[in-house]
Coordinates of C-alpha atoms in Angstrom, one line a residue:
M1 CA -14.3 -92.7 -71.0
S2 CA -17.9 -91.5 -71.8
H3 CA -18.3 -90.4 -68.2
I4 CA -15.1 -88.3 -68.5
L5 CA -16.2 -86.7 -71.7
D6 CA -19.6 -86.0 -70.4
A7 CA -18.2 -84.3 -67.3
A8 CA -15.8 -82.3 -69.4
S9 CA -18.6 -81.1 -71.6
R10 CA -20.5 -79.7 -68.6
V11 CA -17.5 -77.6 -67.5
K12 CA -17.8 -73.9 -68.6
W13 CA -14.5 -72.6 -69.9
D14 CA -14.7 -68.9 -70.3
R15 CA -11.8 -66.8 -71.7
A16 CA -10.7 -65.5 -68.3
T17 CA -10.7 -68.9 -66.7
A18 CA -8.7 -70.4 -69.5
A19 CA -6.1 -67.6 -69.4
K20 CA -5.7 -68.0 -65.7
R21 CA -5.2 -71.8 -65.9
A22 CA -2.8 -71.5 -68.8
A23 CA -0.7 -69.0 -66.9
F24 CA -0.7 -71.3 -63.9
L25 CA 0.4 -74.3 -66.0
A26 CA 3.1 -72.2 -67.6
A27 CA 4.4 -71.0 -64.2
A28 CA 4.4 -74.6 -62.9
A29 CA 6.3 -75.9 -66.0
Y30 CA 8.9 -73.2 -65.7
G31 CA 9.3 -74.0 -62.0
V32 CA 9.8 -77.7 -62.7
K33 CA 12.3 -76.8 -65.5
T34 CA 14.3 -74.6 -63.2
L35 CA 14.3 -76.8 -60.1
Y36 CA 14.7 -80.2 -61.7
P37 CA 18.4 -79.8 -62.6
V38 CA 19.2 -78.4 -59.2
I39 CA 17.5 -81.3 -57.4
C40 CA 19.2 -83.8 -59.7
R41 CA 22.6 -82.3 -58.9
R42 CA 21.9 -82.4 -55.2
L43 CA 20.9 -86.0 -55.3
G44 CA 24.0 -86.8 -57.5
A45 CA 26.3 -85.0 -55.1
R46 CA 24.9 -87.0 -52.1
K47 CA 25.5 -90.2 -54.0
D48 CA 29.1 -89.2 -54.8
C49 CA 29.7 -88.3 -51.2
R50 CA 28.5 -91.7 -50.0
N51 CA 30.8 -93.4 -52.6
N52 CA 33.8 -91.0 -52.1
P53 CA 33.4 -89.3 -48.7
Q54 CA 36.8 -87.7 -48.9
G55 CA 36.5 -86.1 -52.3
P56 CA 36.2 -82.4 -52.4
V57 CA 32.7 -81.3 -53.4
A58 CA 31.6 -77.7 -54.1
E59 CA 28.5 -76.1 -52.6
N60 CA 26.4 -76.8 -55.7
G61 CA 27.2 -80.5 -55.8
S62 CA 29.9 -80.4 -58.6
T63 CA 33.5 -81.2 -57.9
C64 CA 36.0 -78.4 -57.4
L65 CA 38.0 -77.4 -60.5
V66 CA 41.2 -76.6 -58.6
K67 CA 42.4 -78.5 -55.6
P68 CA 44.4 -76.4 -53.2
R69 CA 48.0 -77.3 -52.8
T70 CA 48.8 -78.9 -49.5
D71 CA 52.6 -79.0 -49.8
A72 CA 53.0 -75.9 -47.7
P73 CA 53.6 -76.7 -44.0
E74 CA 51.4 -73.9 -42.9
H75 CA 48.5 -75.3 -44.8
R76 CA 48.9 -78.8 -43.4
K77 CA 48.7 -77.5 -39.9
K78 CA 45.6 -75.3 -40.3
T79 CA 42.1 -76.9 -40.8
Q80 CA 39.3 -75.3 -42.7
T81 CA 36.7 -73.7 -40.4
S82 CA 33.4 -72.1 -41.4
P83 CA 33.2 -68.3 -40.9
G84 CA 31.3 -67.1 -37.8
V85 CA 31.0 -64.2 -35.3
N86 CA 33.6 -65.5 -32.8
A87 CA 36.8 -64.4 -31.2
E88 CA 38.8 -64.9 -34.5
F89 CA 36.2 -62.7 -36.3
F90 CA 36.7 -59.8 -33.9
K91 CA 40.4 -60.2 -34.0
Q92 CA 40.4 -59.8 -37.8
I93 CA 38.0 -56.8 -37.5
L94 CA 40.5 -55.2 -35.0
T95 CA 43.4 -55.8 -37.4
L96 CA 41.5 -54.3 -40.3
A97 CA 40.4 -51.3 -38.2
K98 CA 44.1 -50.5 -37.4
I99 CA 44.8 -50.6 -41.2
L100 CA 41.9 -48.4 -42.1
F101 CA 42.4 -45.9 -39.3
P102 CA 46.1 -45.8 -38.6
K103 CA 45.9 -42.7 -36.4
L104 CA 43.2 -41.1 -34.2
V105 CA 43.3 -37.9 -36.4
S106 CA 43.2 -39.1 -40.0
K107 CA 41.4 -38.3 -43.2
E108 CA 39.3 -41.5 -43.0
L109 CA 38.1 -40.7 -39.5
G110 CA 37.2 -37.2 -40.7
L111 CA 35.2 -38.6 -43.6
L112 CA 33.5 -41.1 -41.3
S113 CA 32.5 -38.2 -38.9
L114 CA 31.1 -36.1 -41.7
H115 CA 29.2 -39.2 -43.0
S116 CA 27.7 -39.7 -39.6
V117 CA 26.6 -36.1 -39.3
A118 CA 24.9 -36.4 -42.7
L119 CA 23.1 -39.6 -41.7
I120 CA 21.9 -38.0 -38.5
S121 CA 20.8 -34.9 -40.4
R122 CA 18.8 -37.0 -42.8
T123 CA 17.0 -38.7 -40.0
F124 CA 15.9 -35.4 -38.4
L125 CA 14.9 -34.1 -41.8
S126 CA 12.8 -37.2 -42.4
I127 CA 11.0 -36.7 -39.1
Y128 CA 10.4 -33.0 -39.9
V129 CA 9.2 -33.8 -43.4
A130 CA 6.8 -36.4 -41.9
S131 CA 5.4 -33.8 -39.5
L132 CA 5.0 -31.4 -42.4
D133 CA 3.1 -34.0 -44.4
G134 CA 0.7 -34.4 -41.5
K135 CA 0.2 -30.6 -41.2
I136 CA -0.4 -30.4 -45.0
V137 CA -3.1 -33.1 -44.8
K138 CA -4.7 -31.3 -41.8
T139 CA -4.9 -28.0 -43.8
I140 CA -6.6 -29.9 -46.7
V141 CA -9.1 -31.6 -44.3
E142 CA -9.8 -28.3 -42.6
K143 CA -10.2 -26.5 -46.0
K144 CA -7.7 -23.7 -45.2
P145 CA -6.1 -22.7 -48.5
R146 CA -3.7 -20.1 -47.1
R147 CA -2.3 -22.4 -44.5
F148 CA -2.0 -25.1 -47.1
I149 CA 0.0 -22.9 -49.4
F150 CA 2.2 -21.8 -46.5
Q151 CA 2.9 -25.4 -45.4
L152 CA 3.5 -26.4 -49.0
M153 CA 6.1 -23.7 -49.4
K154 CA 7.8 -24.9 -46.2
W155 CA 7.8 -28.4 -47.6
L156 CA 9.4 -27.3 -50.9
L157 CA 12.0 -25.2 -49.0
I158 CA 13.0 -28.0 -46.8
A159 CA 13.5 -30.1 -49.9
I160 CA 16.6 -28.1 -50.8
P161 CA 18.7 -29.1 -47.7
A162 CA 17.1 -32.6 -47.8
T163 CA 18.2 -33.3 -51.3
F164 CA 21.7 -31.8 -50.6
V165 CA 22.0 -34.1 -47.5
N166 CA 21.0 -37.2 -49.6
S167 CA 23.6 -36.3 -52.3
A168 CA 26.2 -35.6 -49.6
I169 CA 25.6 -39.1 -48.1
R170 CA 26.3 -40.7 -51.5
F171 CA 29.4 -38.5 -52.1
L172 CA 30.9 -39.2 -48.6
E173 CA 30.2 -42.9 -48.9
C174 CA 32.1 -43.1 -52.2
K175 CA 34.9 -40.9 -50.7
L176 CA 35.1 -43.2 -47.7
A177 CA 35.2 -46.3 -49.8
L178 CA 38.0 -44.8 -51.9
A179 CA 40.0 -43.8 -48.8
F180 CA 39.5 -47.3 -47.4
R181 CA 40.7 -48.8 -50.7
T182 CA 43.7 -46.6 -50.7
R183 CA 44.7 -47.8 -47.2
L184 CA 44.1 -51.4 -48.0
V185 CA 46.0 -51.2 -51.3
D186 CA 49.0 -49.6 -49.7
H187 CA 49.1 -52.2 -47.0
A188 CA 48.6 -55.1 -49.5
Y189 CA 51.3 -53.8 -51.9
R190 CA 53.8 -53.4 -49.1
T191 CA 53.1 -57.0 -47.9
Y192 CA 53.1 -58.3 -51.4
F193 CA 56.6 -57.0 -52.2
T194 CA 58.2 -57.7 -48.9
D195 CA 60.6 -60.7 -48.6
Q196 CA 59.7 -61.7 -52.2
T197 CA 56.1 -62.6 -51.2
Y198 CA 55.0 -62.1 -54.9
Y199 CA 57.3 -65.1 -55.8
K200 CA 56.3 -67.3 -52.9
V201 CA 52.6 -66.8 -53.6
S202 CA 52.9 -68.0 -57.2
N203 CA 55.5 -70.8 -56.8
M204 CA 55.7 -72.0 -53.2
D205 CA 52.2 -71.7 -51.8
G206 CA 49.0 -72.5 -53.7
R207 CA 46.5 -71.1 -51.1
L208 CA 46.0 -67.9 -53.1
A209 CA 45.4 -69.0 -56.6
N210 CA 44.7 -65.5 -58.1
P211 CA 46.6 -62.8 -56.3
D212 CA 45.9 -60.3 -59.1
Q213 CA 42.1 -60.5 -58.5
S214 CA 42.7 -60.3 -54.7
L215 CA 44.8 -57.2 -55.0
T216 CA 42.5 -55.3 -57.4
E217 CA 38.8 -56.4 -57.5
D218 CA 38.5 -58.0 -54.1
V219 CA 40.0 -55.0 -52.3
M220 CA 37.7 -52.6 -54.2
M221 CA 34.6 -54.7 -53.4
F222 CA 35.6 -55.0 -49.8
A223 CA 36.2 -51.3 -49.4
Q224 CA 32.8 -50.5 -51.0
S225 CA 31.1 -53.0 -48.8
V226 CA 32.5 -51.7 -45.6
A227 CA 31.5 -48.1 -46.4
H228 CA 28.1 -49.2 -47.6
L229 CA 27.6 -51.4 -44.5
Y230 CA 28.3 -48.5 -42.2
S231 CA 25.6 -46.4 -43.9
N232 CA 23.1 -49.3 -44.0
L233 CA 23.6 -50.0 -40.3
T234 CA 23.7 -46.5 -38.9
K235 CA 20.8 -45.0 -40.8
P236 CA 18.2 -47.7 -39.8
I237 CA 19.4 -47.7 -36.2
L238 CA 19.0 -43.9 -36.0
D239 CA 15.6 -44.0 -37.8
V240 CA 14.3 -46.6 -35.4
M241 CA 15.6 -44.9 -32.3
L242 CA 14.5 -41.3 -33.1
T243 CA 11.2 -42.3 -34.8
S244 CA 10.3 -44.6 -32.0
Y245 CA 11.0 -41.9 -29.5
T246 CA 8.9 -39.4 -31.4
L247 CA 6.0 -41.9 -31.7
I248 CA 6.2 -42.8 -28.0
Q249 CA 6.2 -39.2 -26.9
T250 CA 3.2 -38.5 -29.2
A251 CA 1.3 -41.5 -27.9
R252 CA 1.9 -40.5 -24.2
S253 CA 0.8 -37.0 -24.9
R254 CA -2.5 -38.4 -26.2
G255 CA -2.9 -40.5 -23.0
A256 CA -2.1 -43.8 -24.7
N257 CA 0.0 -46.6 -23.3
A258 CA 3.1 -47.1 -25.6
S259 CA 4.6 -50.1 -23.8
G260 CA 2.5 -52.6 -25.6
P261 CA 3.3 -51.5 -29.2
T262 CA 6.9 -51.1 -28.3
L263 CA 7.1 -54.7 -26.9
L264 CA 5.2 -55.9 -30.0
A265 CA 7.7 -54.3 -32.3
G266 CA 10.7 -55.7 -30.5
L267 CA 9.1 -59.2 -30.4
V268 CA 8.4 -59.1 -34.2
V269 CA 11.9 -58.0 -35.0
F270 CA 13.4 -60.7 -32.8
A271 CA 11.1 -63.4 -34.3
T272 CA 11.9 -62.2 -37.9
A273 CA 15.7 -62.4 -37.2
K274 CA 15.3 -65.9 -35.8
V275 CA 13.2 -67.1 -38.7
L276 CA 15.5 -65.6 -41.4
R277 CA 18.6 -67.0 -39.7
S278 CA 17.2 -70.5 -39.6
C279 CA 15.9 -70.3 -43.2
S280 CA 19.0 -68.5 -44.7
P281 CA 21.3 -70.6 -46.9
K282 CA 25.0 -70.3 -46.4
F283 CA 25.4 -67.4 -48.8
G284 CA 28.9 -66.7 -47.5
K285 CA 30.2 -70.0 -48.8
L286 CA 28.2 -69.8 -52.0
V287 CA 29.5 -66.3 -52.9
A288 CA 33.0 -67.3 -51.9
E289 CA 32.8 -70.3 -54.3
E290 CA 31.4 -68.0 -57.0
A291 CA 34.3 -65.6 -56.5
H292 CA 36.8 -68.6 -56.7
R293 CA 35.3 -69.8 -60.0
K294 CA 35.4 -66.2 -61.4
G295 CA 39.0 -66.0 -60.5
Y296 CA 39.8 -69.3 -62.0
L297 CA 38.1 -68.4 -65.2
R298 CA 40.1 -65.2 -65.4
Y299 CA 43.3 -67.3 -64.6
V300 CA 42.6 -69.7 -67.5
H301 CA 42.1 -66.7 -69.8
S302 CA 45.5 -65.2 -68.6
R303 CA 47.2 -68.6 -69.2
I304 CA 46.0 -68.7 -72.8
I305 CA 47.2 -65.1 -73.4
A306 CA 50.6 -65.8 -71.8
N307 CA 51.1 -69.1 -73.7
A308 CA 49.3 -68.2 -77.0
E309 CA 52.3 -69.0 -79.2
E310 CA 52.9 -72.5 -77.7
I311 CA 49.1 -73.3 -78.0
A312 CA 49.1 -72.1 -81.6
F313 CA 52.2 -74.3 -82.4
Y314 CA 50.5 -77.3 -80.9
R315 CA 47.1 -76.4 -82.4
G316 CA 45.6 -76.9 -78.9
H317 CA 42.8 -74.3 -79.4
K318 CA 40.1 -77.0 -79.1
V319 CA 41.4 -78.3 -75.8
E320 CA 41.7 -74.8 -74.4
M321 CA 38.3 -73.9 -75.6
R322 CA 36.8 -76.9 -73.9
Q323 CA 38.7 -75.9 -70.7
L324 CA 37.3 -72.4 -70.9
Q325 CA 33.8 -73.7 -71.6
K326 CA 34.1 -76.1 -68.6
C327 CA 35.1 -73.3 -66.3
Y328 CA 32.3 -71.0 -67.5
R329 CA 29.7 -73.7 -67.1
A330 CA 30.9 -74.3 -63.6
L331 CA 30.6 -70.6 -62.8
A332 CA 27.1 -70.5 -64.5
D333 CA 26.0 -73.5 -62.4
Q334 CA 27.1 -71.8 -59.2
M335 CA 25.4 -68.5 -60.1
N336 CA 22.1 -70.5 -60.9
L337 CA 22.4 -72.2 -57.6
I338 CA 22.7 -68.9 -55.8
L339 CA 19.7 -67.5 -57.7
S340 CA 17.5 -70.5 -57.0
K341 CA 18.3 -70.3 -53.3
R342 CA 17.7 -66.5 -53.2
L343 CA 14.3 -67.0 -54.9
W344 CA 12.8 -68.7 -51.8
Y345 CA 14.8 -66.8 -49.3
I346 CA 13.8 -63.4 -50.7
M347 CA 10.1 -64.6 -50.8
V348 CA 10.3 -65.4 -47.0
E349 CA 12.2 -62.2 -46.3
Q350 CA 9.7 -60.1 -48.2
F351 CA 6.7 -61.8 -46.5
L352 CA 8.2 -61.2 -43.1
M353 CA 9.7 -57.7 -43.5
K354 CA 7.0 -56.2 -45.8
Y355 CA 3.7 -57.8 -44.9
V356 CA 4.2 -59.1 -41.3
W357 CA 6.0 -55.9 -40.3
S358 CA 3.3 -53.8 -42.0
C359 CA 0.6 -55.8 -40.2
S360 CA 2.5 -55.2 -36.9
G361 CA 2.7 -51.5 -37.7
L362 CA -1.0 -51.3 -38.2
V363 CA -1.5 -53.0 -34.9
M364 CA 0.9 -50.6 -33.2
V365 CA -1.0 -47.7 -34.6
A366 CA -4.4 -49.1 -33.7
V367 CA -3.5 -50.1 -30.1
P368 CA -2.7 -46.6 -28.8
I369 CA -5.9 -45.2 -30.4
I370 CA -8.1 -48.0 -29.0
T371 CA -6.6 -47.9 -25.6
A372 CA -6.3 -44.1 -25.4
T373 CA -8.6 -42.2 -23.0
G374 CA -9.7 -39.8 -25.7
F375 CA -10.4 -40.0 -29.4
A376 CA -8.1 -40.1 -32.4
D377 CA -8.7 -36.5 -33.5
G378 CA -7.2 -35.1 -30.3
A379 CA -10.2 -32.9 -29.6
L380 CA -10.8 -34.6 -26.2
S381 CA -8.3 -36.6 -24.1
V382 CA -8.5 -36.7 -20.3
C383 CA -11.2 -34.3 -19.3
V384 CA -12.2 -34.0 -15.6
F385 CA -14.9 -31.5 -14.6
Q386 CA -18.2 -31.5 -12.8
V387 CA -21.5 -29.8 -13.8
E388 CA -24.0 -29.4 -11.0
E389 CA -27.6 -28.3 -11.1
G390 CA -27.9 -24.6 -11.5
M391 CA -24.7 -24.3 -13.5
H392 CA -24.9 -23.1 -17.1
L393 CA -21.9 -24.2 -19.2
L394 CA -20.6 -22.5 -22.3
I395 CA -18.5 -24.8 -24.6
T396 CA -16.0 -23.3 -27.1
G397 CA -13.2 -24.6 -29.3
P398 CA -12.5 -25.9 -32.8
N399 CA -15.3 -27.4 -34.8
G400 CA -16.5 -30.8 -33.6
C401 CA -15.1 -30.6 -30.0
G402 CA -18.4 -30.0 -28.3
K403 CA -20.2 -32.6 -30.4
I404 CA -17.7 -35.2 -29.3
L405 CA -18.5 -34.3 -25.7
F406 CA -22.3 -34.5 -26.3
R407 CA -22.0 -37.8 -28.1
I408 CA -20.1 -39.2 -25.1
L409 CA -22.5 -37.8 -22.6
S410 CA -25.5 -39.2 -24.6
G411 CA -23.9 -42.7 -24.8
L412 CA -23.5 -42.6 -28.6
W413 CA -19.7 -43.0 -28.4
P414 CA -18.1 -45.5 -26.0
V415 CA -15.6 -44.6 -23.4
Y416 CA -12.5 -46.8 -23.5
G417 CA -10.8 -45.5 -20.4
G418 CA -11.5 -43.5 -17.3
L419 CA -14.8 -43.0 -15.5
L420 CA -17.8 -41.1 -16.8
H421 CA -20.8 -40.1 -14.7
K422 CA -23.6 -39.4 -17.1
L423 CA -25.9 -36.4 -16.6
P424 CA -29.3 -37.5 -15.2
Q425 CA -32.5 -36.5 -17.1
H426 CA -30.7 -34.8 -20.0
M427 CA -31.8 -34.2 -23.6
F428 CA -29.9 -33.2 -26.7
Y429 CA -31.2 -30.4 -29.0
P430 CA -29.3 -30.2 -32.3
Q431 CA -28.9 -27.3 -34.8
R432 CA -31.3 -29.1 -37.2
P433 CA -34.3 -30.4 -35.2
Y434 CA -35.9 -33.6 -36.4
M435 CA -39.5 -33.2 -37.6
S436 CA -41.4 -36.4 -37.2
I437 CA -44.4 -37.7 -39.2
G438 CA -47.6 -36.8 -37.4
S439 CA -49.7 -33.9 -36.2
L440 CA -48.6 -30.5 -34.9
R441 CA -49.1 -31.7 -31.4
D442 CA -46.7 -34.6 -32.1
Q443 CA -44.0 -32.2 -33.1
V444 CA -44.1 -30.4 -29.7
I445 CA -44.3 -33.6 -27.5
Y446 CA -41.9 -35.7 -29.6
P447 CA -40.8 -38.4 -28.7
D448 CA -43.9 -38.7 -26.4
S449 CA -47.3 -39.9 -27.6
V450 CA -50.7 -38.3 -26.8
E451 CA -51.2 -41.0 -24.1
D452 CA -47.8 -40.0 -22.6
M453 CA -48.9 -36.3 -22.6
A454 CA -52.1 -37.2 -20.8
T455 CA -50.2 -39.2 -18.3
R456 CA -48.1 -36.1 -17.5
G457 CA -51.4 -34.2 -16.9
L458 CA -50.9 -31.8 -19.8
S459 CA -53.4 -30.5 -22.3
D460 CA -53.4 -28.5 -25.5
K461 CA -53.7 -25.3 -23.4
D462 CA -50.4 -26.1 -21.8
L463 CA -48.9 -26.7 -25.2
E464 CA -50.2 -23.2 -26.3
S465 CA -48.4 -21.6 -23.4
I466 CA -45.2 -23.4 -24.3
L467 CA -45.5 -22.1 -27.9
D468 CA -46.1 -18.7 -26.6
I469 CA -42.6 -18.8 -24.9
V470 CA -40.9 -19.6 -28.2
N471 CA -43.1 -17.2 -30.2
L472 CA -44.8 -20.0 -32.2
N473 CA -48.4 -19.6 -31.0
H474 CA -49.5 -18.3 -34.4
I475 CA -48.7 -21.7 -36.1
V476 CA -51.7 -23.4 -34.5
T477 CA -54.2 -21.2 -36.4
R478 CA -52.0 -20.9 -39.5
E479 CA -51.7 -24.6 -40.1
G480 CA -55.2 -25.7 -39.2
G481 CA -55.1 -26.7 -35.5
W482 CA -53.3 -29.2 -33.3
D483 CA -54.5 -32.2 -35.4
A484 CA -53.2 -31.0 -38.7
E485 CA -50.8 -33.5 -40.3
L486 CA -48.3 -31.9 -42.8
D487 CA -44.8 -32.5 -44.1
W488 CA -43.4 -30.3 -41.2
K489 CA -39.8 -30.3 -42.4
D490 CA -40.9 -28.4 -45.5
V491 CA -43.8 -26.4 -44.0
L492 CA -41.8 -24.8 -41.2
S493 CA -38.9 -22.5 -41.8
G494 CA -35.4 -23.0 -40.4
G495 CA -36.0 -20.6 -37.5
E496 CA -39.5 -22.1 -36.8
K497 CA -38.0 -25.6 -36.7
Q498 CA -35.4 -24.5 -34.2
R499 CA -38.0 -22.8 -32.0
M500 CA -40.1 -26.0 -32.2
G501 CA -37.0 -27.9 -30.9
M502 CA -36.9 -25.4 -27.9
A503 CA -40.6 -26.0 -27.3
R504 CA -39.8 -29.7 -26.8
M505 CA -37.3 -28.6 -24.2
F506 CA -40.0 -26.7 -22.2
Y507 CA -42.4 -29.6 -22.6
H508 CA -40.0 -32.3 -21.3
K509 CA -38.2 -29.9 -18.8
P510 CA -35.0 -32.0 -18.5
K511 CA -32.6 -31.2 -15.7
Y512 CA -29.8 -30.7 -18.3
A513 CA -30.2 -29.5 -21.8
L514 CA -27.4 -30.1 -24.3
L515 CA -27.8 -27.3 -26.9
D516 CA -25.7 -27.4 -30.1
E517 CA -26.2 -24.1 -32.0
C518 CA -29.9 -24.8 -31.6
T519 CA -31.0 -21.1 -32.0
S520 CA -28.6 -20.0 -34.8
A521 CA -31.5 -19.2 -37.1
V522 CA -33.6 -17.4 -34.4
S523 CA -33.5 -13.6 -33.9
I524 CA -31.4 -12.4 -31.0
D525 CA -34.4 -11.0 -28.9
V526 CA -36.4 -14.3 -29.2
E527 CA -33.2 -16.3 -28.5
G528 CA -32.6 -14.3 -25.3
K529 CA -36.1 -14.8 -24.2
I530 CA -35.9 -18.6 -24.7
F531 CA -32.6 -18.9 -22.7
Q532 CA -33.9 -16.8 -19.9
A533 CA -37.1 -18.8 -19.7
A534 CA -35.0 -22.0 -19.6
K535 CA -32.9 -20.7 -16.7
D536 CA -36.1 -19.6 -14.9
A537 CA -37.5 -23.1 -15.4
G538 CA -34.5 -24.6 -13.6
I539 CA -33.0 -26.2 -16.6
S540 CA -29.1 -26.4 -16.6
L541 CA -27.8 -25.4 -20.0
L542 CA -24.7 -26.9 -21.7
S543 CA -24.5 -24.8 -24.8
I544 CA -22.3 -24.7 -28.0
T545 CA -22.8 -21.2 -29.5
H546 CA -20.8 -18.6 -31.4
R547 CA -23.1 -15.7 -30.5
P548 CA -21.6 -13.5 -27.8
S549 CA -25.1 -12.3 -27.0
L550 CA -25.8 -15.6 -25.2
W551 CA -22.7 -15.6 -23.0
K552 CA -24.5 -13.7 -20.3
Y553 CA -26.8 -16.7 -19.7
H554 CA -24.0 -19.0 -18.7
T555 CA -21.9 -19.2 -15.5
H556 CA -19.0 -21.4 -16.5
L557 CA -16.7 -21.9 -19.5
L558 CA -15.3 -25.2 -21.0
Q559 CA -12.7 -24.4 -23.7
F560 CA -10.9 -27.0 -25.9
D561 CA -7.8 -26.3 -27.9
G562 CA -8.2 -29.1 -30.5
E563 CA -4.9 -30.8 -29.4
G564 CA -6.2 -32.7 -26.4
G565 CA -6.0 -29.8 -24.0
W566 CA -8.9 -28.1 -22.2
R567 CA -9.7 -25.4 -19.6
F568 CA -12.7 -25.3 -17.2
E569 CA -13.3 -22.1 -15.3
Q570 CA -15.9 -19.6 -14.2
L571 CA -17.1 -17.4 -17.0
D572 CA -16.5 -13.6 -16.8
T573 CA -18.9 -12.4 -19.5
A574 CA -17.8 -8.7 -19.4
T575 CA -14.1 -9.5 -19.7
R576 CA -14.7 -12.0 -22.5
L577 CA -16.9 -9.6 -24.4
S578 CA -14.3 -6.8 -24.2
L579 CA -11.6 -9.2 -25.4
T580 CA -13.7 -10.3 -28.3
E581 CA -14.5 -6.7 -29.3
E582 CA -10.8 -5.9 -29.2
K583 CA -10.0 -8.9 -31.4
Q584 CA -12.7 -7.9 -34.0
R585 CA -11.4 -4.3 -34.0
L586 CA -7.8 -5.4 -34.6
E587 CA -8.9 -7.8 -37.4
S588 CA -10.8 -5.0 -39.1
Q589 CA -7.9 -2.6 -38.8
L590 CA -5.3 -5.1 -40.0
A591 CA -7.5 -6.1 -43.0
G592 CA -7.2 -2.6 -44.4
I593 CA -3.4 -2.3 -44.2
P594 CA -2.6 -4.1 -47.5
K595 CA -5.0 -1.8 -49.4
M596 CA -3.6 1.4 -47.7
Q597 CA 0.0 0.3 -48.4
H598 CA -0.9 -0.3 -52.1
R599 CA -2.5 3.1 -52.3
L600 CA 0.6 4.7 -50.7
N601 CA 2.8 3.1 -53.4
E602 CA 0.6 4.4 -56.1
L603 CA 0.8 7.9 -54.8
C604 CA 4.6 7.7 -54.5
K605 CA 4.7 6.7 -58.2
I606 CA 2.4 9.5 -59.3
L607 CA 4.2 12.2 -57.3
G608 CA 7.7 10.8 -58.1
E609 CA 8.5 10.8 -54.4
D610 CA 9.6 8.2 -51.9
S611 CA 8.1 7.4 -48.5
V612 CA 9.7 5.8 -45.4
L613 CA 6.8 3.4 -45.3
K614 CA 6.9 2.5 -49.0
T615 CA 7.4 -1.2 -49.7
V616 CA 8.7 -2.8 -52.9
E617 CA 5.9 -4.5 -54.8
E618 CA 6.5 -7.8 -56.3

């Protein structure tokens, strides 16, 4: 005992731990309290079945309250069979279909057709809204406020027909349920009052204990279930078919293989159906027994109302009250049994359909991206071109496209498909050159060392001639010579750092130079001098630039559209410059139109006159 107390004294019980353990114990106690009566009833029912195997036992282990009458000859011939999807089931479905749709052209078929059109419309609207959501997010990422507002207005406008379609689906489903109920009630009433069936049901055949419930509530519930079942089956099937088709087409357009994810989705759905079917309790029998006990409770109430005077004379209210309480307890036990079975079944169903399916969805989204030839942003998909020595390539397109290509060519990004021949002896020169720690000489020869420079057979005189090409020769005397060690990223200006990066290109003399806006802060005359010197040195240029003045130093054009498409062709500088000038001229002209129109409206107001070009101001 002392050892136990000593161990307990060493345990640290903070407030959070105590609360968690108390909650766990409370949940465990509640579970034991809930499941213990059910387990006891199940064990008791099995013992009763062994003692009296022929006694009728209900689904929850308690004996049936009302035994069906077996004096009818039809009942003696027929045996009780469990419901299933078999020939008898389809025969009953066909009989009901003939009742619900008596003619090819009928009100019910018209409502069903309108309901189907509404369901199809909602599916297409859902796909369109999903595409709008993607476009809205794209405008936010690209920081385009005007396009964001435009897409948001489209999203709000499409909400009007979308909400109407959703409301119409509810309306048509209720109308369809009411039409089905009307057909079933007419057929049931005709059958009920034909050949004195109403008398035979109550006095000569005990198979239908509560005809009033069957003719009213059961018919209503069946009609609503049929209408709701059609909606619940049609909408998911359409969603799966159309959404899968859209995703497969999108994946194929991006160069991805969609067969694997499609096969995975089908396998997961099939496995889920198998697991749920094997784990599912017999809810059909359970609900049928619940409906039977509800009907019997209503029947006992109606007996008391019909025989109230006799019961009052006999003073039998205590007996009738016990009978009512017994019937209600039987109904409550059955409902508790259904709830306890649904607890575990819904847990398994939610785990499979929410988490397993979501996990499979993430895998389906990841597989096309991982196995695609290009990258996820769509800037580069399948790109086939060849850059030979002596060619100078200009790269244009949306932001980031050229950088993706340079990262692939430099080996920074992996290639998941296709074949890539890397450029030999190439170097990358970014917009912001890296300034290392060291002397001025180290900045020019980076990443070489002084020993590497000596191995190349170069001296400081050669470095001075290189700085002369990029107009940086004055820095040697300004900063105190080649051996001066300063914080070069702060000492040099933006243009000087870019020219220092170009000096490295002339020092290393690679066969291919990957230039990413590397002279954007350099004056146009010095920039042209650098590019011409690079061409004269036999360096092939692959340039990303937005300056039209540099186009004349290139021979070919590689243009990306940002959606996976690309174009590789010979560059006609004169034609491209003329088209650019026309574009800029049109932009400047169109930019002044709103101001001119506003001024015209003001003049019309001052003069009290109208104009054929006047527009109504908001």
